[in-house]
Structure formats: C-alpha cells, structure tokens
C-alpha cells in the first residue's frame, strides 16, 4: 500500500514537473496534478481489478494451475491459498481414511452394529446386523429402526428406554435350524445417538438348554436306583425277612449300586474326554490286539448277560496300527461290542472286523444279528441318554451314554461313526479312521528300525 502511495505521489510529481517545464507560465498546474493523480489511481485500480479477476477465476476452479500473470503480492496471496487448499485436502483424505478404517473394523466385527441417530433412524449398519435383522443397505438406511424390526420385544425395549440390559429376539432373516436367536443392547452416545449391538446367542442358548437337560437326565437316572435302594433298605429295616429273602433283596440292592457305579463311571469318562487334549498321532496301537482283547471282554459280558457265550468272530483283513489313545480306543470298541452283546439274542453271532477301504481309511466294524434299530432313531442314537429300548438297556446295565462316548472318542481320533441297521435283522457300527491315523504292519517294523 505504502509503495503504491509513493508511486502515485512520484508519478503525480513527474507529470506536474513535466507540465511546468513545457508550460512554465500556466496556472493550471494544480488541475493537471489533481488529474494525473486521479488517472494514476484509476490505472492502479484497473490493474488490481484485473488481478483480482484472475485470482477469482482461479479460485473458482479447484484444480486449475496458478495463474502466471499475477503481481508479486497477489501471487503470494494465491500461494497461501494454494497451500491451505492442499493442507485441507490432505486433512480431508486423512479423516476419510480414518473413517473408512473405522467402518471396516466395525464391518469385521462378529457382532451386528447399527448406528442410530437422535430420531431413531438407521445411519449405518454392518453386514452381520444386515443378516440379523434382514436389512438391505440401499433400501433401509435412514429408516426408523422400530419400523423395520417389528418385534414386540424391541418395541417395548425402545418404549421403556431402559437400555441397561439386553433383550432376546428371533433373528429376522434366519432360515436356519434351530432358529437363530439374537441378543440386542443399545448404548447411548453423543447427543441422543445410539449404538445398537446384536449378538448371535443361538449356540449359548442351546448349550444352556443342553446343560439343563443333562442335569435333569442325570438326576433322573440316579434318582431311580436311589429310590429303589431306599425302598429295599426300609424293607430290610422294618420287616422280619428270612435268610433267603434277605439275600434276594441284597442282590437287588447290589444291582442298583452297580447301575449307579456304571453311570458315574460313564459320566467321568465323558467329562475326561471333554476336558483333556486330543490324543497325539504318535502313539500307535496294534489293531489285531485291540480287536481280540475287546472280543474276549465281550465273551465275558455275554456270559454275564445271557449265561452263555455268544459267538464273537474277529476278522482282521490287514495287519495295521492305529494312531491314538489305547484307553480311549479300547473304551470305544468295547462299548460297541458290549452293545452288540446286550442287544443280540444268545444264539446269534457277532462279528468284529478291521479292513482298509479304497481310500486307505481304516474301517473298524462291529456287526450283530440282533434286534436292529428303526431308521427314525438312528440320527439320535449318539445323544446322551437316548435309548431305543429303555427296558432292555436298563436290564443289561446300560447307561444311555455308551454311543455318546464312542462318538466323542471317534471325533478325537479324526474318525467317523457310521451306523447301519435293519430292524429284526441286525446292525453294523463302523468307526472309519482317516488314512493318516493308520499304519500298515510293514511300516511298523520300518519305524522300529528307524528308532534304533
Ligand atoms: P445304552 O447304555 O442304553 O446301551 P448306548 O448309548 O450305548 O446306551 O446306546 C443307545 C441306544 O441305542 C441303546 O439304548 C439301544 O436302544 C440302541 N442300541 C445301541 N446299540 C445297539 C445294537 N447293537 N442293537 C440294537 N440297538 C442298539
């Protein structure tokens, strides 16, 4: 500004001096001085206006390059603006990236997340929430949450505005079986905004139900022999019984005690299986020995159950080893042989066999010619306490846990339990072991040589 004033004063002085030089006697020089000053001011203003026009048209186009014909002071101003524009753009890009990262993190959450504004309209939701509530990203943004999720539980939850606890409801888009159940809870933040979290609790609810059923079943199983025992004790205490009667009652009491003992043993086996790490694949046991020892135990059981020994054939197609726990595999196979013995009449035979199938998998099979099982029971046979023939199971000391134990052991050995049965003809229970768990006897020798 000061420079401009100096230039204007200097310009006016030069023009007036020149005028007085050419017209020394003229008295109009003040007018000339005033006129030249005005003209110079006009000229500078016009120049400034042009510069401002350049600058404005540059500012209007955010990506245009800096205009070249700018006076230094305008150029400096433009450079400042340019730098601030760049800083602003960088800042915007950074906050965009941060927002994108934040939304990606919410998107990756295993829980459903819905952001709701102060008017209870949906601002954003992740994919999990879309699945839980059946939302569509394009259609449902900015809709009222309670208009879309028309569940009385949700309506009551929003109406009471007590968000200190979660509520349970059925997932909307669920076609799964069992029906998917979700838990939702609202968390307030900012000015009236809220964050709604939804969580799939189907598995937890199922586990709870299973635990309740399990406790009820165990109590029931234990209560029955306990009641019988209590009754006998009372009879022995109150009635004068002959020696023979006493022996009979004591035998019956002993049977009930054995029944409770078997139940506790099976429960402990299951709990050990659930609580211990999976057996390693480094311990090898001979299939032939395993089959023969279980068959021997089966014969002994047959003697106890039927007072005669059923025919139990052992057929080992190829001499192999299985990688796994000796105790567990023995328990699994004995449970299958024991069932075959208990559910097959005394005059029928039982087969215990081992073979390799076309995929190199080891197949351990127990085949009987017993009563068989109707197809509708097959899917539920491995459930705890599921029995087809309740009285036969109890009479022969069954706990209803045998096949549950077998299935558990099979899973721990990467094996599959397959059941085939024809009512009236008999059943075959197979344990199919993955090829990596099976070793041919030839390799057993090679492994022994390697160890040496
Ligand atoms: P349990 O101790 O009652 O035998 P399991 O879990 O071993 O319990 O078997 C479940 C049910 O499956 C049994 O109660 C029985 O009804 C049926 N079952 C098991 N094995 C056989 C079989 N070989 N033949 C016929 N029914 C069987």
Coordinates of C-alpha atoms and ligand atoms in Angstrom, one line a residue:
X1 CA 0.0 0.0 0.0
X2 CA 2.8 2.4 1.0
X3 CA 4.7 1.5 -2.2
X4 CA 1.6 2.3 -4.2
X5 CA 1.2 5.7 -2.5
X6 CA 4.9 6.5 -3.1
X7 CA 4.5 5.5 -6.8
X8 CA 1.3 7.7 -7.1
X9 CA 3.0 10.7 -5.4
X10 CA 6.1 10.2 -7.5
X11 CA 4.0 9.9 -10.8
X12 CA 1.9 13.0 -10.0
X13 CA 5.1 14.9 -9.2
X14 CA 6.8 13.8 -12.5
X15 CA 3.7 14.7 -14.6
X16 CA 3.3 18.1 -12.9
X17 CA 7.1 18.9 -13.2
X18 CA 7.0 18.0 -16.9
X19 CA 3.9 20.1 -17.5
X20 CA 5.6 23.1 -15.7
X21 CA 8.7 22.5 -17.7
X22 CA 6.8 22.8 -21.0
X23 CA 4.3 25.5 -19.8
X24 CA 6.1 27.4 -17.1
X25 CA 3.6 30.3 -17.1
X26 CA 0.5 28.1 -16.9
X27 CA -1.7 28.5 -13.8
X28 CA -3.5 25.2 -14.5
X29 CA -0.8 23.0 -13.0
X30 CA -2.8 22.2 -9.8
X31 CA -5.6 20.9 -12.1
X32 CA -3.0 18.8 -14.0
X33 CA -1.6 17.5 -10.8
X34 CA -5.0 16.5 -9.5
X35 CA -6.0 15.0 -12.9
X36 CA -2.8 12.9 -13.1
X37 CA -3.2 11.7 -9.5
X38 CA -6.8 10.6 -10.3
X39 CA -5.7 9.0 -13.6
X40 CA -2.9 7.1 -11.8
X41 CA -5.3 5.9 -9.1
X42 CA -7.7 4.8 -11.7
X43 CA -5.0 2.9 -13.6
X44 CA -3.8 1.1 -10.5
X45 CA -7.3 0.2 -9.5
X46 CA -8.0 -1.2 -13.0
X47 CA -4.8 -3.3 -12.8
X48 CA -5.8 -4.5 -9.3
X49 CA -9.3 -5.4 -10.6
X50 CA -7.8 -7.4 -13.4
X51 CA -5.5 -9.2 -11.0
X52 CA -8.5 -9.9 -8.6
X53 CA -10.5 -11.2 -11.6
X54 CA -7.6 -13.7 -12.5
X55 CA -7.4 -14.7 -8.9
X56 CA -11.2 -15.3 -8.5
X57 CA -11.5 -17.3 -11.7
X58 CA -8.6 -19.5 -10.4
X59 CA -10.2 -19.9 -7.0
X60 CA -13.5 -21.0 -8.7
X61 CA -11.7 -23.9 -10.4
X62 CA -10.2 -26.0 -7.5
X63 CA -7.8 -28.0 -9.8
X64 CA -6.6 -25.2 -12.1
X65 CA -2.9 -24.3 -12.0
X66 CA -1.7 -21.0 -10.5
X67 CA -2.3 -18.0 -12.9
X68 CA 1.0 -16.8 -14.2
X69 CA 0.3 -13.1 -14.8
X70 CA -0.1 -12.1 -11.2
X71 CA 1.7 -9.3 -9.4
X72 CA 4.0 -10.5 -6.6
X73 CA 1.7 -9.6 -3.8
X74 CA -1.3 -11.4 -5.5
X75 CA 1.0 -14.3 -6.3
X76 CA 1.9 -14.5 -2.6
X77 CA -1.7 -14.5 -1.6
X78 CA -2.5 -17.2 -4.2
X79 CA 0.4 -19.4 -2.9
X80 CA -1.1 -19.1 0.6
X81 CA -4.5 -20.1 -0.6
X82 CA -2.9 -23.0 -2.6
X83 CA -1.0 -24.3 0.4
X84 CA -4.1 -24.1 2.6
X85 CA -6.1 -25.9 -0.1
X86 CA -3.6 -28.7 -0.1
X87 CA -3.5 -28.9 3.7
X88 CA -7.3 -29.0 3.8
X89 CA -7.4 -31.7 1.1
X90 CA -4.8 -33.8 3.0
X91 CA -6.8 -33.4 6.2
X92 CA -10.0 -34.5 4.4
X93 CA -8.2 -37.5 2.9
X94 CA -6.8 -38.5 6.3
X95 CA -10.2 -38.2 8.0
X96 CA -11.8 -40.1 5.1
X97 CA -9.3 -42.9 5.5
X98 CA -9.7 -42.9 9.3
X99 CA -13.5 -43.2 8.9
X100 CA -13.1 -45.9 6.3
X101 CA -10.7 -47.8 8.6
X102 CA -13.2 -47.4 11.5
X103 CA -16.1 -48.6 9.4
X104 CA -14.0 -51.5 8.1
X105 CA -13.3 -52.5 11.7
X106 CA -17.0 -52.4 12.6
X107 CA -17.7 -54.3 9.5
X108 CA -15.3 -57.0 10.6
X109 CA -16.9 -57.3 14.0
X110 CA -18.6 -60.7 14.6
X111 CA -21.4 -58.8 16.3
X112 CA -24.0 -56.8 14.5
X113 CA -23.5 -53.0 14.7
X114 CA -26.2 -50.4 13.9
X115 CA -25.6 -46.7 14.3
X116 CA -28.9 -44.9 15.1
X117 CA -29.4 -41.1 15.1
X118 CA -31.4 -39.0 17.6
X119 CA -34.6 -39.6 15.7
X120 CA -34.1 -43.4 15.9
X121 CA -33.2 -43.6 12.2
X122 CA -30.6 -46.0 11.0
X123 CA -27.4 -44.2 9.9
X124 CA -25.2 -47.2 9.2
X125 CA -25.1 -50.9 9.9
X126 CA -22.6 -53.7 9.2
X127 CA -23.1 -57.0 7.3
X128 CA -23.7 -59.0 10.5
X129 CA -26.5 -56.7 11.5
X130 CA -28.0 -56.9 8.0
X131 CA -28.1 -60.7 8.4
X132 CA -29.6 -60.5 11.9
X133 CA -32.3 -58.0 11.0
X134 CA -32.8 -58.8 7.3
X135 CA -31.7 -55.2 6.4
X136 CA -30.8 -54.0 2.9
X137 CA -28.0 -51.4 2.7
X138 CA -29.7 -49.3 0.0
X139 CA -33.3 -49.7 1.0
X140 CA -33.1 -49.4 4.7
X141 CA -30.6 -46.6 5.5
X142 CA -32.4 -43.6 7.1
X143 CA -35.4 -45.8 8.1
X144 CA -36.7 -45.9 11.6
X145 CA -35.2 -48.9 13.4
X146 CA -38.5 -49.8 15.1
X147 CA -40.4 -49.6 11.7
X148 CA -38.1 -52.2 10.3
X149 CA -37.7 -54.5 13.3
X150 CA -41.3 -55.1 14.1
X151 CA -40.9 -57.3 17.2
X152 CA -42.9 -56.5 20.4
X153 CA -39.8 -57.1 22.5
X154 CA -38.0 -54.4 20.5
X155 CA -40.9 -52.0 20.6
X156 CA -41.2 -52.4 24.4
X157 CA -37.4 -52.0 24.8
X158 CA -37.4 -48.7 22.9
X159 CA -40.6 -47.5 24.6
X160 CA -39.3 -48.0 28.2
X161 CA -35.9 -46.5 27.2
X162 CA -34.2 -48.7 29.8
X163 CA -31.1 -49.8 27.9
X164 CA -29.1 -51.1 30.9
X165 CA -29.8 -54.7 29.9
X166 CA -30.0 -56.7 26.6
X167 CA -33.1 -58.4 25.2
X168 CA -33.5 -61.6 23.2
X169 CA -35.4 -62.0 19.9
X170 CA -35.5 -64.3 16.9
X171 CA -33.3 -63.2 14.0
X172 CA -35.4 -62.0 11.2
X173 CA -33.6 -63.4 8.2
X174 CA -33.0 -66.7 9.8
X175 CA -34.0 -69.8 7.9
X176 CA -31.6 -71.9 9.9
X177 CA -32.5 -74.8 12.2
X178 CA -32.5 -74.4 15.1
X179 CA -33.9 -70.8 14.7
X180 CA -31.3 -68.2 15.2
X181 CA -31.7 -66.2 18.4
X182 CA -30.0 -62.8 18.9
X183 CA -29.4 -60.6 21.9
X184 CA -29.5 -56.8 21.3
X185 CA -28.4 -53.9 23.5
X186 CA -28.5 -50.2 22.9
X187 CA -25.6 -47.9 24.1
X188 CA -26.3 -44.2 24.1
X189 CA -23.6 -41.7 22.9
X190 CA -23.3 -38.1 21.6
X191 CA -26.4 -36.1 21.6
X192 CA -29.2 -38.6 21.5
X193 CA -27.4 -41.0 19.2
X194 CA -27.1 -44.7 19.9
X195 CA -25.1 -47.7 19.0
X196 CA -27.1 -51.0 18.8
X197 CA -25.1 -54.2 19.2
X198 CA -26.6 -57.5 18.2
X199 CA -25.1 -60.9 19.1
X200 CA -25.9 -64.5 17.9
X201 CA -26.7 -66.4 21.1
X202 CA -28.2 -69.5 19.5
X203 CA -25.2 -71.7 20.5
X204 CA -25.2 -70.3 24.1
X205 CA -28.9 -70.9 24.4
X206 CA -28.6 -74.4 23.0
X207 CA -25.7 -75.1 25.4
X208 CA -27.7 -73.8 28.3
X209 CA -30.7 -76.0 27.3
X210 CA -28.4 -79.0 26.8
X211 CA -26.8 -78.4 30.3
X212 CA -30.3 -78.2 31.8
X213 CA -31.4 -81.4 30.1
X214 CA -28.2 -83.1 31.0
X215 CA -28.6 -82.2 34.7
X216 CA -32.3 -83.3 34.6
X217 CA -31.3 -86.6 32.9
X218 CA -28.5 -87.4 35.4
X219 CA -30.7 -86.6 38.3
X220 CA -33.4 -88.8 36.9
X221 CA -31.0 -91.7 36.2
X222 CA -29.6 -91.5 39.7
X223 CA -32.9 -90.9 41.4
X224 CA -34.4 -94.2 40.1
X225 CA -31.8 -96.6 41.6
X226 CA -31.6 -94.5 44.7
X227 CA -35.4 -94.7 45.3
X228 CA -35.2 -98.5 44.8
X229 CA -32.2 -98.8 47.1
X230 CA -34.0 -96.7 49.8
X231 CA -37.1 -98.9 49.5
X232 CA -35.1 -102.0 50.0
X233 CA -33.2 -100.6 53.0
X234 CA -36.6 -99.6 54.5
X235 CA -37.9 -103.1 53.9
X236 CA -34.8 -104.7 55.5
X237 CA -35.2 -102.4 58.5
X238 CA -38.9 -102.8 59.1
X239 CA -39.7 -106.4 58.0
X240 CA -38.5 -109.6 59.6
X241 CA -37.2 -111.4 56.5
X242 CA -36.0 -115.0 56.1
X243 CA -32.3 -115.5 55.2
X244 CA -33.2 -116.3 51.5
X245 CA -35.3 -113.2 51.2
X246 CA -32.6 -111.0 52.7
X247 CA -30.1 -112.4 50.2
X248 CA -32.5 -111.7 47.3
X249 CA -33.0 -108.1 48.5
X250 CA -29.3 -107.6 49.0
X251 CA -28.7 -108.9 45.4
X252 CA -31.2 -106.5 44.0
X253 CA -29.6 -103.6 46.0
X254 CA -26.2 -104.6 44.7
X255 CA -27.6 -104.4 41.1
X256 CA -28.8 -100.9 41.8
X257 CA -25.5 -99.9 43.3
X258 CA -23.7 -101.3 40.2
X259 CA -26.0 -99.4 38.0
X260 CA -25.2 -96.1 39.8
X261 CA -21.5 -97.0 39.6
X262 CA -21.7 -97.6 35.8
X263 CA -23.5 -94.3 35.4
X264 CA -20.8 -92.4 37.4
X265 CA -18.0 -94.2 35.5
X266 CA -19.5 -93.2 32.2
X267 CA -20.1 -89.6 33.3
X268 CA -16.5 -89.4 34.4
X269 CA -15.3 -90.9 31.1
X270 CA -17.3 -88.2 29.2
X271 CA -16.0 -85.4 31.4
X272 CA -12.4 -86.6 31.0
X273 CA -12.9 -86.8 27.2
X274 CA -14.2 -83.2 27.2
X275 CA -11.5 -81.9 29.4
X276 CA -8.4 -83.5 28.0
X277 CA -6.4 -82.6 24.9
X278 CA -6.8 -84.6 21.8
X279 CA -4.7 -87.8 21.7
X280 CA -1.5 -87.2 19.7
X281 CA -0.9 -89.1 16.4
X282 CA 2.4 -90.5 17.7
X283 CA 1.2 -93.3 19.9
X284 CA 0.5 -96.5 17.8
X285 CA -1.5 -99.5 18.9
X286 CA -1.9 -102.8 17.2
X287 CA -5.4 -103.3 15.7
X288 CA -5.3 -107.0 16.0
X289 CA -4.6 -107.0 19.8
X290 CA -7.2 -104.3 20.3
X291 CA -9.9 -106.4 18.5
X292 CA -9.0 -109.6 20.2
X293 CA -9.0 -108.1 23.7
X294 CA -12.4 -106.5 23.2
X295 CA -13.8 -109.7 21.8
X296 CA -12.6 -111.6 24.9
X297 CA -14.2 -109.0 27.2
X298 CA -17.4 -109.3 25.0
X299 CA -17.5 -113.0 25.6
X300 CA -17.2 -112.5 29.4
X301 CA -20.0 -109.9 29.2
X302 CA -22.1 -112.3 27.2
X303 CA -21.7 -114.9 29.9
X304 CA -22.9 -112.4 32.5
X305 CA -25.9 -111.2 30.4
X306 CA -27.0 -114.4 28.8
X307 CA -25.4 -117.0 31.0
X308 CA -24.0 -118.5 27.7
X309 CA -21.2 -117.3 25.4
X310 CA -22.3 -115.8 22.1
X311 CA -20.2 -116.5 19.1
X312 CA -17.9 -113.4 18.6
X313 CA -15.7 -113.7 15.4
X314 CA -12.7 -111.5 14.9
X315 CA -11.6 -110.8 11.3
X316 CA -8.5 -108.7 10.7
X317 CA -8.2 -108.1 6.9
X318 CA -4.8 -106.4 7.0
X319 CA -2.3 -106.1 9.9
X320 CA -2.2 -102.5 10.9
X321 CA -1.7 -100.0 13.7
X322 CA -3.9 -97.0 14.6
X323 CA -2.5 -93.8 16.0
X324 CA -4.3 -92.7 19.1
X325 CA -5.0 -93.4 22.8
X326 CA -5.1 -97.0 23.7
X327 CA -7.6 -96.5 26.6
X328 CA -9.9 -94.4 24.5
X329 CA -10.0 -96.7 21.5
X330 CA -10.4 -99.7 23.8
X331 CA -13.3 -98.0 25.5
X332 CA -15.0 -97.1 22.2
X333 CA -14.7 -100.5 20.7
X334 CA -15.7 -102.2 23.9
X335 CA -18.9 -100.0 24.1
X336 CA -19.8 -101.2 20.5
X337 CA -19.0 -104.9 21.3
X338 CA -20.9 -104.6 24.6
X339 CA -24.0 -103.1 22.8
X340 CA -23.9 -105.9 20.3
X341 CA -23.8 -108.5 23.1
X342 CA -26.6 -106.8 25.0
X343 CA -28.9 -106.3 22.0
X344 CA -28.3 -109.6 20.3
X345 CA -30.0 -112.8 21.3
X346 CA -27.8 -115.5 22.9
X347 CA -27.9 -117.9 19.9
X348 CA -26.9 -115.3 17.3
X349 CA -23.3 -114.3 16.4
X350 CA -21.4 -111.1 16.4
X351 CA -18.5 -110.0 14.1
X352 CA -15.7 -107.6 14.9
X353 CA -13.6 -106.7 11.9
X354 CA -10.9 -104.5 10.6
X355 CA -10.2 -103.6 6.9
X356 CA -8.8 -100.9 4.7
X357 CA -11.1 -99.3 2.2
X358 CA -10.2 -97.9 -1.3
X359 CA -9.2 -94.6 0.2
X360 CA -6.7 -96.1 2.6
X361 CA -9.0 -95.4 5.5
X362 CA -9.2 -98.0 8.3
X363 CA -12.6 -99.4 9.0
X364 CA -13.3 -100.9 12.4
X365 CA -16.8 -102.6 12.3
X366 CA -19.0 -104.4 14.8
X367 CA -21.8 -106.4 13.2
X368 CA -24.6 -108.1 15.1
X369 CA -27.7 -110.1 14.2
X370 CA -29.7 -108.6 16.9
X371 CA -33.0 -106.7 17.2
X372 CA -31.8 -103.8 14.9
X373 CA -32.9 -100.2 15.1
X374 CA -35.7 -98.4 13.3
X375 CA -34.4 -95.7 10.9
X376 CA -36.1 -92.8 12.8
X377 CA -33.9 -93.5 15.9
X378 CA -30.6 -93.6 14.0
X379 CA -29.9 -89.8 14.0
X380 CA -30.4 -89.5 17.7
X381 CA -28.6 -92.6 18.9
X382 CA -25.4 -90.7 20.0
X383 CA -27.3 -88.2 22.1
X384 CA -26.7 -88.6 25.8
X385 CA -29.3 -90.8 27.5
X386 CA -31.1 -91.5 24.2
X387 CA -32.4 -95.1 24.3
X388 CA -34.5 -97.0 21.8
X389 CA -35.2 -99.9 24.0
X390 CA -35.3 -98.4 27.5
X391 CA -36.1 -101.6 29.5
X392 CA -33.5 -103.7 27.6
X393 CA -30.9 -101.1 28.2
X394 CA -31.6 -100.9 31.9
X395 CA -31.9 -104.7 32.4
X396 CA -28.5 -105.2 30.9
X397 CA -26.8 -102.4 32.8
X398 CA -26.9 -99.7 30.0
X399 CA -26.4 -96.1 31.0
X400 CA -27.6 -94.5 27.7
X401 CA -24.1 -92.8 27.4
X402 CA -22.2 -95.6 25.5
X403 CA -22.7 -94.3 22.0
X404 CA -22.1 -90.7 23.1
X405 CA -18.7 -91.8 24.4
X406 CA -18.0 -93.7 21.2
X407 CA -18.8 -90.6 19.1
X408 CA -16.7 -88.4 21.3
X409 CA -13.7 -90.7 21.0
X410 CA -14.2 -91.0 17.3
X411 CA -14.1 -87.2 16.9
X412 CA -10.9 -87.0 18.9
X413 CA -9.3 -89.6 16.6
X414 CA -10.5 -87.9 13.3
X415 CA -12.8 -90.9 12.8
X416 CA -16.4 -91.1 11.8
X417 CA -19.0 -93.2 13.4
X418 CA -21.4 -94.8 10.8
X419 CA -24.4 -96.8 11.8
X420 CA -26.4 -99.1 9.5
X421 CA -29.3 -101.1 10.9
X422 CA -32.3 -103.1 9.8
X423 CA -35.0 -103.8 12.4
X424 CA -35.2 -107.5 13.1
X425 CA -32.0 -108.3 11.2
X426 CA -29.2 -106.6 13.0
X427 CA -26.8 -103.6 13.0
X428 CA -23.4 -102.6 11.9
X429 CA -21.5 -99.9 13.8
X430 CA -18.4 -98.6 11.9
X431 CA -15.5 -96.4 13.0
X432 CA -13.8 -95.0 9.9
X433 CA -10.3 -93.7 10.6
X434 CA -8.5 -91.2 8.3
X435 CA -5.6 -92.7 6.4
X436 CA -3.2 -90.5 8.4
X437 CA -4.2 -92.4 11.5
X438 CA -3.5 -95.8 10.0
X439 CA -0.1 -97.6 9.5
X440 CA 0.5 -101.0 7.9
X441 CA 2.5 -103.5 9.9
X442 CA 5.3 -103.3 7.4
X443 CA 5.8 -99.7 8.3
X444 CA 5.7 -100.6 11.9
X445 CA 8.8 -102.6 11.5
X446 CA 10.5 -99.9 9.5
X447 CA 9.6 -97.3 12.2
X448 CA 11.2 -99.6 14.8
X449 CA 14.3 -99.9 12.8
X450 CA 14.4 -96.1 12.4
X451 CA 14.1 -95.7 16.2
X452 CA 17.1 -98.0 16.7
Ligands
LIG1 P1 -27.1 -98.0 26.4 O1 -26.3 -97.9 27.5 O2 -28.6 -97.8 26.7 O3 -26.9 -99.2 25.5 P2 -25.9 -96.5 24.2 O4 -25.6 -95.1 24.0 O5 -24.8 -97.5 24.1 O6 -26.7 -96.7 25.5 O7 -27.0 -96.9 23.1 C1 -28.1 -96.1 22.9 C2 -29.3 -96.9 22.4 O8 -29.0 -97.4 21.1 C3 -29.5 -98.1 23.3 O9 -30.3 -97.8 24.4 C4 -30.2 -99.1 22.3 O10 -31.6 -98.9 22.4 C5 -29.6 -98.7 21.0 N1 -28.5 -99.6 20.5 C6 -27.2 -99.4 20.7 N2 -26.5 -100.4 20.1 C7 -27.4 -101.3 19.6 C8 -27.4 -102.5 18.9 N3 -26.2 -103.1 18.6 N4 -28.5 -103.1 18.5 C9 -29.7 -102.5 18.8 N5 -29.8 -101.4 19.5 C10 -28.7 -100.8 19.9

